[in-house]
PDB file of C-alpha atoms in Angstrom:
ATOM      1  CA  MET A   1     -17.454 -31.729  18.039  1.00 48.00           C
ATOM      2  CA  GLU A   2     -17.921 -28.872  15.605  1.00 62.00           C
ATOM      3  CA  GLY A   3     -14.418 -27.432  15.638  1.00 70.00           C
ATOM      4  CA  TYR A   4     -11.824 -25.538  17.625  1.00 70.00           C
ATOM      5  CA  TYR A   5     -10.249 -22.089  17.694  1.00 70.00           C
ATOM      6  CA  ASP A   6      -6.559 -21.405  17.160  1.00 70.00           C
ATOM      7  CA  PRO A   7      -5.771 -18.092  18.872  1.00 68.00           C
ATOM      8  CA  HIS A   8      -2.286 -17.769  17.403  1.00 72.00           C
ATOM      9  CA  PHE A   9      -3.493 -17.463  13.830  1.00 71.00           C
ATOM     10  CA  GLY A  10      -6.965 -16.167  14.607  1.00 70.00           C
ATOM     11  CA  GLN A  11      -8.616 -19.089  12.854  1.00 74.00           C
ATOM     12  CA  HIS A  12     -11.757 -21.002  13.747  1.00 75.00           C
ATOM     13  CA  TYR A  13     -11.380 -24.519  12.393  1.00 79.00           C
ATOM     14  CA  TYR A  14     -14.418 -26.611  11.573  1.00 79.00           C
ATOM     15  CA  VAL A  15     -12.429 -29.840  11.835  1.00 77.00           C
ATOM     16  CA  PRO A  16     -13.318 -31.643  15.108  1.00 73.00           C
ATOM     17  CA  GLY A  17     -10.565 -31.388  17.680  1.00 75.00           C
ATOM     18  CA  VAL A  18      -9.821 -30.955  21.363  1.00 77.00           C
ATOM     19  CA  TYR A  19      -6.638 -30.706  23.416  1.00 78.00           C
ATOM     20  CA  LEU A  20      -6.297 -33.216  26.264  1.00 82.00           C
ATOM     21  CA  GLY A  21      -3.912 -33.598  29.148  1.00 80.00           C
ATOM     22  CA  SER A  22      -2.004 -36.862  29.488  1.00 78.00           C
ATOM     23  CA  GLU A  23      -4.373 -38.397  32.050  1.00 80.00           C
ATOM     24  CA  GLU A  24      -7.441 -37.324  30.083  1.00 84.00           C
ATOM     25  CA  TYR A  25      -5.941 -38.772  26.910  1.00 86.00           C
ATOM     26  CA  TYR A  26      -5.543 -42.225  28.450  1.00 85.00           C
ATOM     27  CA  LEU A  27      -8.998 -42.023  30.011  1.00 87.00           C
ATOM     28  CA  VAL A  28     -10.617 -41.231  26.655  1.00 88.00           C
ATOM     29  CA  ARG A  29      -8.544 -43.796  24.769  1.00 88.00           C
ATOM     30  CA  ASN A  30      -9.368 -46.588  27.230  1.00 89.00           C
ATOM     31  CA  ALA A  31     -13.058 -45.660  27.301  1.00 91.00           C
ATOM     32  CA  SER A  32     -13.245 -45.745  23.513  1.00 90.00           C
ATOM     33  CA  GLN A  33     -12.228 -49.409  23.530  1.00 91.00           C
ATOM     34  CA  PHE A  34     -15.491 -50.148  25.353  1.00 92.00           C
ATOM     35  CA  HIS A  35     -17.509 -47.929  22.989  1.00 90.00           C
ATOM     36  CA  LYS A  36     -18.391 -45.507  25.747  1.00 90.00           C
ATOM     37  CA  THR A  37     -19.656 -42.053  24.848  1.00 86.00           C
ATOM     38  CA  ALA A  38     -19.168 -38.639  26.403  1.00 81.00           C
ATOM     39  CA  SER A  39     -19.830 -35.022  25.555  1.00 80.00           C
ATOM     40  CA  ILE A  40     -17.958 -31.777  25.952  1.00 77.00           C
ATOM     41  CA  LYS A  41     -19.306 -28.329  25.219  1.00 76.00           C
ATOM     42  CA  ILE A  42     -17.818 -24.863  25.277  1.00 74.00           C
ATOM     43  CA  SER A  43     -20.297 -22.063  24.655  1.00 77.00           C
ATOM     44  CA  ALA A  44     -18.729 -18.931  23.240  1.00 74.00           C
ATOM     45  CA  ASP A  45     -19.571 -15.954  21.074  1.00 76.00           C
ATOM     46  CA  THR A  46     -17.276 -15.059  18.195  1.00 71.00           C
ATOM     47  CA  GLY A  47     -16.831 -11.747  16.450  1.00 74.00           C
ATOM     48  CA  GLN A  48     -14.504  -8.888  15.622  1.00 76.00           C
ATOM     49  CA  LYS A  49     -13.208  -6.942  18.619  1.00 77.00           C
ATOM     50  CA  TYR A  50     -10.818  -4.058  19.196  1.00 83.00           C
ATOM     51  CA  THR A  51      -7.944  -4.228  21.662  1.00 82.00           C
ATOM     52  CA  ARG A  52      -6.384  -1.260  23.412  1.00 87.00           C
ATOM     53  CA  GLU A  53      -2.771  -0.185  22.982  1.00 91.00           C
ATOM     54  CA  LEU A  54      -0.876   2.534  24.769  1.00 94.00           C
ATOM     55  CA  PHE A  55       2.147   4.559  23.640  1.00 96.00           C
ATOM     56  CA  ALA A  56       3.762   6.981  26.092  1.00 96.00           C
ATOM     57  CA  THR A  57       6.707   9.310  25.440  1.00 97.00           C
ATOM     58  CA  LEU A  58       9.088  10.614  28.093  1.00 97.00           C
ATOM     59  CA  PRO A  59      11.102  13.490  26.542  1.00 97.00           C
ATOM     60  CA  GLY A  60      14.848  13.606  27.092  1.00 97.00           C
ATOM     61  CA  ARG A  61      17.498  16.186  26.353  1.00 96.00           C
ATOM     62  CA  SER A  62      18.043  14.533  22.974  1.00 95.00           C
ATOM     63  CA  LYS A  63      15.263  13.782  20.489  1.00 95.00           C
ATOM     64  CA  GLU A  64      16.957  10.493  19.649  1.00 96.00           C
ATOM     65  CA  THR A  65      14.525   7.901  20.953  1.00 98.00           C
ATOM     66  CA  ILE A  66      14.802   4.470  22.550  1.00 98.00           C
ATOM     67  CA  ILE A  67      11.569   2.468  22.378  1.00 98.00           C
ATOM     68  CA  ILE A  68      10.839  -0.112  25.076  1.00 98.00           C
ATOM     69  CA  ASP A  69       8.042  -2.513  24.136  1.00 96.00           C
ATOM     70  CA  SER A  70       6.064  -5.404  25.572  1.00 95.00           C
ATOM     71  CA  HIS A  71       2.744  -7.069  24.755  1.00 89.00           C
ATOM     72  CA  THR A  72      -0.326  -6.777  26.966  1.00 81.00           C
ATOM     73  CA  ASP A  73      -2.240  -9.960  26.218  1.00 76.00           C
ATOM     74  CA  GLY A  74      -0.553 -12.663  28.244  1.00 78.00           C
ATOM     75  CA  ALA A  75      -2.448 -15.449  29.999  1.00 82.00           C
ATOM     76  CA  THR A  76       0.018 -16.044  32.856  1.00 91.00           C
ATOM     77  CA  TRP A  77       2.268 -14.119  35.193  1.00 93.00           C
ATOM     78  CA  VAL A  78       5.255 -15.009  33.013  1.00 94.00           C
ATOM     79  CA  GLN A  79       3.564 -13.946  29.784  1.00 90.00           C
ATOM     80  CA  GLU A  80       2.484 -10.574  31.164  1.00 84.00           C
ATOM     81  CA  ASN A  81       5.338  -9.359  33.338  1.00 91.00           C
ATOM     82  CA  GLY A  82       7.020  -7.362  30.577  1.00 91.00           C
ATOM     83  CA  VAL A  83       4.213  -4.843  31.097  1.00 91.00           C
ATOM     84  CA  ALA A  84       5.110  -4.528  34.775  1.00 91.00           C
ATOM     85  CA  GLY A  85       8.692  -3.980  33.642  1.00 93.00           C
ATOM     86  CA  LEU A  86       7.682  -1.146  31.327  1.00 95.00           C
ATOM     87  CA  LEU A  87       5.730   0.545  34.106  1.00 95.00           C
ATOM     88  CA  ALA A  88       8.633   0.208  36.557  1.00 96.00           C
ATOM     89  CA  LEU A  89      11.138   1.641  34.072  1.00 97.00           C
ATOM     90  CA  ALA A  90       8.792   4.491  33.149  1.00 97.00           C
ATOM     91  CA  LYS A  91       8.261   5.326  36.817  1.00 96.00           C
ATOM     92  CA  TYR A  92      12.022   5.361  37.486  1.00 96.00           C
ATOM     93  CA  PHE A  93      13.066   7.483  34.526  1.00 97.00           C
ATOM     94  CA  ALA A  94      10.136   9.907  34.924  1.00 97.00           C
ATOM     95  CA  ALA A  95      11.229  10.600  38.508  1.00 96.00           C
ATOM     96  CA  GLN A  96      14.646  11.855  37.371  1.00 95.00           C
ATOM     97  CA  PRO A  97      15.087  15.595  36.662  1.00 95.00           C
ATOM     98  CA  MET A  98      15.744  16.617  33.065  1.00 95.00           C
ATOM     99  CA  SER A  99      19.293  17.591  34.070  1.00 93.00           C
ATOM    100  CA  SER A 100      20.032  14.011  35.182  1.00 93.00           C
ATOM    101  CA  PRO A 101      22.256  11.782  33.018  1.00 89.00           C
ATOM    102  CA  ASP A 102      19.313   9.359  33.107  1.00 92.00           C
ATOM    103  CA  ARG A 103      17.318  11.689  30.841  1.00 95.00           C
ATOM    104  CA  ALA A 104      19.845  11.940  28.011  1.00 95.00           C
ATOM    105  CA  LYS A 105      17.638  10.093  25.520  1.00 96.00           C
ATOM    106  CA  THR A 106      13.937  10.372  24.801  1.00 97.00           C
ATOM    107  CA  LEU A 107      12.144   7.175  25.844  1.00 98.00           C
ATOM    108  CA  LYS A 108       8.957   5.772  24.361  1.00 98.00           C
ATOM    109  CA  PHE A 109       7.032   2.999  26.095  1.00 97.00           C
ATOM    110  CA  ALA A 110       4.925   0.828  23.776  1.00 96.00           C
ATOM    111  CA  PHE A 111       2.231  -1.441  25.208  1.00 94.00           C
ATOM    112  CA  THR A 112       1.156  -3.393  22.117  1.00 92.00           C
ATOM    113  CA  SER A 113      -1.609  -6.012  22.009  1.00 89.00           C
ATOM    114  CA  GLY A 114      -2.751  -8.905  19.869  1.00 83.00           C
ATOM    115  CA  HIS A 115       0.514 -10.828  20.097  1.00 82.00           C
ATOM    116  CA  LEU A 116      -1.208 -14.142  20.764  1.00 79.00           C
ATOM    117  CA  THR A 117      -3.166 -13.720  17.546  1.00 77.00           C
ATOM    118  CA  TYR A 118      -0.124 -13.347  15.324  1.00 73.00           C
ATOM    119  CA  SER A 119      -2.005 -12.138  12.263  1.00 72.00           C
ATOM    120  CA  ARG A 120      -3.220  -9.134  14.268  1.00 78.00           C
ATOM    121  CA  ASP A 121      -0.176  -8.514  16.456  1.00 84.00           C
ATOM    122  CA  GLY A 122      -0.073  -4.793  17.234  1.00 88.00           C
ATOM    123  CA  SER A 123       3.710  -4.772  16.940  1.00 90.00           C
ATOM    124  CA  ILE A 124       3.431  -5.452  13.184  1.00 89.00           C
ATOM    125  CA  PRO A 125       1.820  -2.149  12.111  1.00 90.00           C
ATOM    126  CA  TYR A 126       3.925  -0.323  14.686  1.00 94.00           C
ATOM    127  CA  ALA A 127       7.126  -1.849  13.271  1.00 94.00           C
ATOM    128  CA  LYS A 128       6.014  -0.886   9.756  1.00 93.00           C
ATOM    129  CA  LYS A 129       5.531   2.683  10.944  1.00 95.00           C
ATOM    130  CA  LEU A 130       8.972   2.763  12.573  1.00 97.00           C
ATOM    131  CA  ASP A 131      10.501   1.375   9.378  1.00 96.00           C
ATOM    132  CA  GLU A 132       8.914   4.145   7.304  1.00 96.00           C
ATOM    133  CA  GLU A 133      10.115   6.822   9.727  1.00 96.00           C
ATOM    134  CA  TYR A 134      13.549   5.443  10.563  1.00 97.00           C
ATOM    135  CA  ASP A 135      15.766   6.953   7.870  1.00 96.00           C
ATOM    136  CA  ASN A 136      14.576  10.516   8.455  1.00 95.00           C
ATOM    137  CA  GLY A 137      13.457  10.196  12.068  1.00 95.00           C
ATOM    138  CA  ASP A 138      14.788  10.045  15.609  1.00 96.00           C
ATOM    139  CA  ASN A 139      14.050   6.429  16.571  1.00 97.00           C
ATOM    140  CA  SER A 140      17.341   4.662  17.216  1.00 97.00           C
ATOM    141  CA  LEU A 141      16.674   1.362  19.059  1.00 98.00           C
ATOM    142  CA  VAL A 142      13.834  -0.931  20.137  1.00 98.00           C
ATOM    143  CA  ILE A 143      14.187  -2.905  23.385  1.00 98.00           C
ATOM    144  CA  VAL A 144      11.629  -5.705  23.859  1.00 97.00           C
ATOM    145  CA  LEU A 145      10.816  -7.299  27.221  1.00 96.00           C
ATOM    146  CA  GLU A 146       9.046 -10.666  27.514  1.00 94.00           C
ATOM    147  CA  HIS A 147       8.788 -13.521  30.050  1.00 94.00           C
ATOM    148  CA  MET A 148      11.266 -12.089  32.558  1.00 95.00           C
ATOM    149  CA  GLY A 149      12.316 -13.330  35.991  1.00 96.00           C
ATOM    150  CA  ALA A 150      11.027 -16.853  35.365  1.00 96.00           C
ATOM    151  CA  ARG A 151      11.859 -19.751  37.665  1.00 97.00           C
ATOM    152  CA  GLU A 152      13.131 -22.922  35.991  1.00 97.00           C
ATOM    153  CA  ILE A 153      10.652 -25.797  35.859  1.00 96.00           C
ATOM    154  CA  LEU A 154      11.466 -29.228  34.436  1.00 96.00           C
ATOM    155  CA  PRO A 155       9.358 -32.361  33.898  1.00 92.00           C
ATOM    156  CA  SER A 156       9.900 -35.620  35.719  1.00 92.00           C
ATOM    157  CA  PRO A 157       8.052 -38.959  35.581  1.00 90.00           C
ATOM    158  CA  ALA A 158       4.679 -38.940  37.294  1.00 86.00           C
ATOM    159  CA  PRO A 159       4.327 -40.870  40.559  1.00 88.00           C
ATOM    160  CA  LYS A 160       3.591 -44.567  40.231  1.00 86.00           C
ATOM    161  CA  GLY A 161       0.052 -45.206  39.119  1.00 80.00           C
ATOM    162  CA  GLN A 162      -0.281 -41.891  37.282  1.00 80.00           C
ATOM    163  CA  TYR A 163       0.176 -41.128  33.609  1.00 77.00           C
ATOM    164  CA  GLY A 164       2.577 -38.725  31.909  1.00 79.00           C
ATOM    165  CA  ARG A 165       4.968 -36.398  33.675  1.00 86.00           C
ATOM    166  CA  VAL A 166       4.798 -33.760  36.390  1.00 88.00           C
ATOM    167  CA  LEU A 167       6.421 -30.330  36.514  1.00 91.00           C
ATOM    168  CA  ASN A 168       8.631 -29.275  39.412  1.00 93.00           C
ATOM    169  CA  PHE A 169      10.711 -26.206  40.249  1.00 96.00           C
ATOM    170  CA  THR A 170      14.449 -26.895  40.133  1.00 96.00           C
ATOM    171  CA  GLY A 171      15.514 -24.026  42.399  1.00 96.00           C
ATOM    172  CA  ARG A 172      17.330 -22.324  39.520  1.00 96.00           C
ATOM    173  CA  SER A 173      16.388 -19.437  37.246  1.00 96.00           C
ATOM    174  CA  GLU A 174      15.092 -20.141  33.763  1.00 97.00           C
ATOM    175  CA  SER A 175      17.617 -19.723  30.954  1.00 95.00           C
ATOM    176  CA  THR A 176      16.908 -16.481  29.101  1.00 95.00           C
ATOM    177  CA  LEU A 177      17.676 -15.460  25.546  1.00 95.00           C
ATOM    178  CA  TRP A 178      18.914 -11.888  25.054  1.00 97.00           C
ATOM    179  CA  SER A 179      19.052 -11.343  21.312  1.00 96.00           C
ATOM    180  CA  VAL A 180      20.979  -8.387  19.930  1.00 97.00           C
ATOM    181  CA  GLY A 181      20.879  -7.511  16.256  1.00 96.00           C
ATOM    182  CA  PRO A 182      24.036  -6.676  14.267  1.00 96.00           C
ATOM    183  CA  THR A 183      25.156  -3.689  16.310  1.00 96.00           C
ATOM    184  CA  ASN A 184      28.429  -4.172  18.172  1.00 95.00           C
ATOM    185  CA  ALA A 185      27.822  -1.198  20.447  1.00 96.00           C
ATOM    186  CA  VAL A 186      24.653  -2.741  21.897  1.00 97.00           C
ATOM    187  CA  VAL A 187      26.239  -6.221  22.109  1.00 97.00           C
ATOM    188  CA  ASP A 188      29.073  -4.811  24.227  1.00 97.00           C
ATOM    189  CA  LEU A 189      26.751  -2.790  26.478  1.00 97.00           C
ATOM    190  CA  VAL A 190      24.383  -5.724  27.069  1.00 97.00           C
ATOM    191  CA  SER A 191      27.240  -8.123  27.857  1.00 97.00           C
ATOM    192  CA  ALA A 192      28.868  -5.643  30.235  1.00 97.00           C
ATOM    193  CA  ALA A 193      25.595  -4.916  32.065  1.00 97.00           C
ATOM    194  CA  ILE A 194      24.852  -8.625  32.578  1.00 97.00           C
ATOM    195  CA  LYS A 195      28.336  -9.226  33.991  1.00 96.00           C
ATOM    196  CA  GLU A 196      28.167  -6.127  36.209  1.00 96.00           C
ATOM    197  CA  ARG A 197      24.925  -7.341  37.819  1.00 96.00           C
ATOM    198  CA  ASN A 198      26.293 -10.908  38.020  1.00 94.00           C
ATOM    199  CA  LEU A 199      23.264 -12.433  36.291  1.00 93.00           C
ATOM    200  CA  ASP A 200      23.550 -16.093  35.366  1.00 93.00           C
ATOM    201  CA  GLY A 201      21.514 -17.991  32.793  1.00 93.00           C
ATOM    202  CA  PHE A 202      21.566 -15.318  30.090  1.00 94.00           C
ATOM    203  CA  ILE A 203      22.485 -16.275  26.538  1.00 95.00           C
ATOM    204  CA  VAL A 204      23.497 -13.273  24.435  1.00 96.00           C
ATOM    205  CA  THR A 205      22.953 -14.171  20.789  1.00 94.00           C
ATOM    206  CA  PRO A 206      22.551 -12.485  17.374  1.00 94.00           C
ATOM    207  CA  GLY A 207      19.310 -14.446  16.933  1.00 90.00           C
ATOM    208  CA  ASN A 208      18.213 -17.759  15.511  1.00 85.00           C
ATOM    209  CA  PRO A 209      18.070 -19.985  13.436  1.00 81.00           C
ATOM    210  CA  PRO A 210      21.553 -20.410  11.866  1.00 86.00           C
ATOM    211  CA  LYS A 211      22.934 -17.515   9.887  1.00 91.00           C
ATOM    212  CA  ASN A 212      21.579 -17.204   6.353  1.00 93.00           C
ATOM    213  CA  THR A 213      23.468 -14.662   4.231  1.00 95.00           C
ATOM    214  CA  SER A 214      21.201 -15.108   1.206  1.00 95.00           C
ATOM    215  CA  GLN A 215      18.678 -12.699   2.741  1.00 95.00           C
ATOM    216  CA  ILE A 216      18.469  -9.870   5.227  1.00 96.00           C
ATOM    217  CA  PRO A 217      18.459  -9.903   8.159  1.00 95.00           C
ATOM    218  CA  TYR A 218      20.932 -12.763   8.303  1.00 96.00           C
ATOM    219  CA  TYR A 219      19.390 -14.091  11.537  1.00 94.00           C
ATOM    220  CA  ALA A 220      15.658 -14.213  10.914  1.00 87.00           C
ATOM    221  CA  SER A 221      14.324 -14.527  14.460  1.00 90.00           C
ATOM    222  CA  GLN A 222      14.868 -12.997  17.865  1.00 91.00           C
ATOM    223  CA  GLY A 223      12.598 -15.454  19.632  1.00 87.00           C
ATOM    224  CA  GLY A 224       9.549 -13.239  20.240  1.00 87.00           C
ATOM    225  CA  ILE A 225       8.034  -9.897  19.274  1.00 89.00           C
ATOM    226  CA  GLY A 226      11.520  -8.472  18.896  1.00 93.00           C
ATOM    227  CA  THR A 227      11.591 -10.454  15.652  1.00 92.00           C
ATOM    228  CA  THR A 228       9.055  -8.118  14.034  1.00 92.00           C
ATOM    229  CA  TYR A 229      11.146  -4.997  14.622  1.00 95.00           C
ATOM    230  CA  HIS A 230      14.350  -6.804  13.697  1.00 96.00           C
ATOM    231  CA  ASP A 231      12.822  -8.068  10.447  1.00 94.00           C
ATOM    232  CA  TYR A 232      11.768  -4.530   9.561  1.00 96.00           C
ATOM    233  CA  LEU A 233      15.451  -3.623   9.941  1.00 97.00           C
ATOM    234  CA  ILE A 234      15.000  -1.443  13.020  1.00 97.00           C
ATOM    235  CA  PRO A 235      17.937  -1.815  15.459  1.00 98.00           C
ATOM    236  CA  THR A 236      16.543  -4.222  18.040  1.00 97.00           C
ATOM    237  CA  THR A 237      17.474  -6.084  21.188  1.00 97.00           C
ATOM    238  CA  SER A 238      15.034  -8.354  23.000  1.00 96.00           C
ATOM    239  CA  ILE A 239      14.754 -10.468  26.139  1.00 96.00           C
ATOM    240  CA  ILE A 240      12.658 -13.643  26.243  1.00 95.00           C
ATOM    241  CA  SER A 241      12.488 -16.943  28.118  1.00 94.00           C
ATOM    242  CA  GLY A 242      10.308 -20.004  27.593  1.00 93.00           C
ATOM    243  CA  PRO A 243       9.664 -21.793  30.871  1.00 95.00           C
ATOM    244  CA  TRP A 244       7.271 -24.719  31.238  1.00 94.00           C
ATOM    245  CA  SER A 245       4.985 -22.363  33.195  1.00 94.00           C
ATOM    246  CA  LEU A 246       4.558 -20.077  30.170  1.00 92.00           C
ATOM    247  CA  TRP A 247       1.138 -21.477  29.211  1.00 86.00           C
ATOM    248  CA  ALA A 248       0.155 -22.766  32.640  1.00 88.00           C
ATOM    249  CA  PRO A 249      -1.882 -20.242  34.679  1.00 88.00           C
ATOM    250  CA  SER A 250      -2.031 -22.715  37.565  1.00 90.00           C
ATOM    251  CA  PHE A 251       1.491 -21.749  38.666  1.00 94.00           C
ATOM    252  CA  GLY A 252       0.325 -18.175  39.306  1.00 94.00           C
ATOM    253  CA  GLU A 253       2.801 -15.767  40.821  1.00 95.00           C
ATOM    254  CA  SER A 254       4.961 -18.647  42.059  1.00 97.00           C
ATOM    255  CA  ALA A 255       6.376 -18.900  38.505  1.00 97.00           C
ATOM    256  CA  ILE A 256       8.196 -15.604  39.038  1.00 96.00           C
ATOM    257  CA  GLU A 257      11.346 -14.931  41.051  1.00 96.00           C
ATOM    258  CA  PHE A 258      10.672 -11.277  41.836  1.00 96.00           C
ATOM    259  CA  SER A 259      14.168 -10.388  43.013  1.00 96.00           C
ATOM    260  CA  ARG A 260      15.484 -11.800  39.745  1.00 96.00           C
ATOM    261  CA  LEU A 261      12.878  -9.842  37.759  1.00 96.00           C
ATOM    262  CA  ARG A 262      13.964  -6.630  39.479  1.00 96.00           C
ATOM    263  CA  THR A 263      17.636  -7.283  38.734  1.00 96.00           C
ATOM    264  CA  GLU A 264      16.863  -8.004  35.085  1.00 97.00           C
ATOM    265  CA  LEU A 265      14.997  -4.692  34.829  1.00 97.00           C
ATOM    266  CA  MET A 266      17.970  -2.925  36.404  1.00 97.00           C
ATOM    267  CA  VAL A 267      20.175  -4.433  33.694  1.00 97.00           C
ATOM    268  CA  VAL A 268      17.813  -3.022  31.057  1.00 97.00           C
ATOM    269  CA  ALA A 269      18.028   0.391  32.737  1.00 97.00           C
ATOM    270  CA  ASP A 270      21.840   0.082  32.787  1.00 97.00           C
ATOM    271  CA  VAL A 271      21.822  -0.518  29.025  1.00 97.00           C
ATOM    272  CA  VAL A 272      19.576   2.502  28.436  1.00 97.00           C
ATOM    273  CA  LEU A 273      21.881   4.708  30.521  1.00 96.00           C
ATOM    274  CA  SER A 274      24.991   3.380  28.795  1.00 96.00           C
ATOM    275  CA  LEU A 275      23.525   4.348  25.409  1.00 96.00           C
ATOM    276  CA  ALA A 276      23.602   8.050  26.327  1.00 95.00           C
ATOM    277  CA  PRO A 277      26.871   8.891  24.515  1.00 95.00           C
ATOM    278  CA  PHE A 278      25.959   6.906  21.386  1.00 96.00           C
ATOM    279  CA  SER A 279      24.390   8.597  18.392  1.00 96.00           C
ATOM    280  CA  LYS A 280      21.699   6.997  16.266  1.00 97.00           C
ATOM    281  CA  ALA A 281      24.352   6.097  13.691  1.00 96.00           C
ATOM    282  CA  GLY A 282      26.565   4.617  16.393  1.00 96.00           C
ATOM    283  CA  ILE A 283      23.747   2.389  17.611  1.00 97.00           C
ATOM    284  CA  ALA A 284      22.653   1.289  14.128  1.00 97.00           C
ATOM    285  CA  GLY A 285      25.687  -0.870  13.335  1.00 96.00           C
ATOM    286  CA  GLU A 286      25.096  -3.201  10.383  1.00 97.00           C
ATOM    287  CA  TYR A 287      21.389  -2.359  10.307  1.00 97.00           C
ATOM    288  CA  SER A 288      22.398   0.638   8.180  1.00 97.00           C
ATOM    289  CA  GLU A 289      24.007  -1.746   5.674  1.00 97.00           C
ATOM    290  CA  TYR A 290      20.893  -3.951   5.733  1.00 97.00           C
ATOM    291  CA  ARG A 291      18.677  -0.997   4.896  1.00 97.00           C
ATOM    292  CA  GLU A 292      20.946   0.050   2.050  1.00 97.00           C
ATOM    293  CA  MET A 293      21.032  -3.526   0.735  1.00 97.00           C
ATOM    294  CA  ARG A 294      17.236  -3.684   0.792  1.00 97.00           C
ATOM    295  CA  ALA A 295      17.004  -0.371  -1.075  1.00 97.00           C
ATOM    296  CA  ASN A 296      19.288  -1.858  -3.749  1.00 97.00           C
ATOM    297  CA  GLY A 297      17.099  -4.945  -4.201  1.00 96.00           C
ATOM    298  CA  PHE A 298      18.843  -7.534  -2.007  1.00 97.00           C
ATOM    299  CA  PRO A 299      16.422 -10.296  -0.864  1.00 96.00           C
ATOM    300  CA  TRP A 300      14.634  -9.198   2.306  1.00 94.00           C
ATOM    301  CA  LYS A 301      12.697 -11.395   4.739  1.00 85.00           C
ATOM    302  CA  GLU A 302       9.644  -9.175   5.011  1.00 80.00           C
ATOM    303  CA  PRO A 303       7.208 -10.234   7.759  1.00 77.00           C
ATOM    304  CA  LYS A 304       4.051 -11.589   6.124  1.00 68.00           C
ATOM    305  CA  TRP A 305       1.881 -12.754   8.988  1.00 61.00           C
ATOM    306  CA  GLU A 306      -1.184 -10.969   7.630  1.00 54.00           C
ATOM    307  CA  THR A 307      -0.994 -12.741   4.268  1.00 52.00           C
ATOM    308  CA  GLN A 308       0.235 -16.093   5.523  1.00 54.00           C
ATOM    309  CA  TYR A 309      -2.300 -16.415   8.303  1.00 53.00           C
ATOM    310  CA  PRO A 310      -5.335 -14.242   7.593  1.00 54.00           C
ATOM    311  CA  PRO A 311      -7.917 -14.438  10.383  1.00 53.00           C
ATOM    312  CA  GLY A 312     -11.245 -16.103   9.758  1.00 53.00           C
ATOM    313  CA  PRO A 313     -12.917 -19.517   9.491  1.00 51.00           C
ATOM    314  CA  ARG A 314     -11.038 -22.426   7.972  1.00 44.00           C
ATOM    315  CA  GLY A 315     -12.845 -25.550   6.782  1.00 38.00           C
TER     316      GLY A 315
END
């Protein structure tokens, strides 16, 4: 084998390697004891390509803007359904007259690409742009949607005579992380909206891993692409789950509980509507302090995907 490709970091490794399932692993291992040989070949062309991104603005009565973002490069129904959420929210809000309370804020819908190749994630340059514009601009909050409405799947031992484990639906919804940066106004609105819609399985958190006050932001991750905006000190809240079906296209649409997905999107809409009376400063919370601390030289966890994981061959 000549090598393998790592899509996350955009690197083509020349070290021999292949990923195997549990049954295939035992088959290969047992065959090797008898010095058997086999071949595997994947023919592919490599090269630089462009991906498409879309940014759409729906004007409101106020120029203060809420940005709703999701990535467009998922491999499964769970990976990709944030895009469907953006389209549904855009369709709803666009149908409301300008005089409606629903149109109090300007909304921007961001369909970014390249997330699965982290070093070229489209949210990175977009977050940089928002950071540069934030202090003198109208952008007030980023809401990120990923992996919504997922059904819980858990592993169990494989039937007798088979290797490894098998995945089965439990009948419950997948636990979902709803990260909210250091803005009490958004924390309260998110918590109230979840309770009002009686959604279970949501964990409202300031982020992860444990709090580190030696740098800003104190919580360095929001679990997904919300992390990029959060790390650039843009007020951010993001939804993400991580079911066992996340990387398994074989589950298809059965991995999604569509009634649950719809309710989750309604909760997002509730949060957007509840933000109407809040000014940009009222939404910002401690992000304003973070930005001032950074300006005064306090250690800042700047995203460095492009320098840490530059795309290209690796020997």
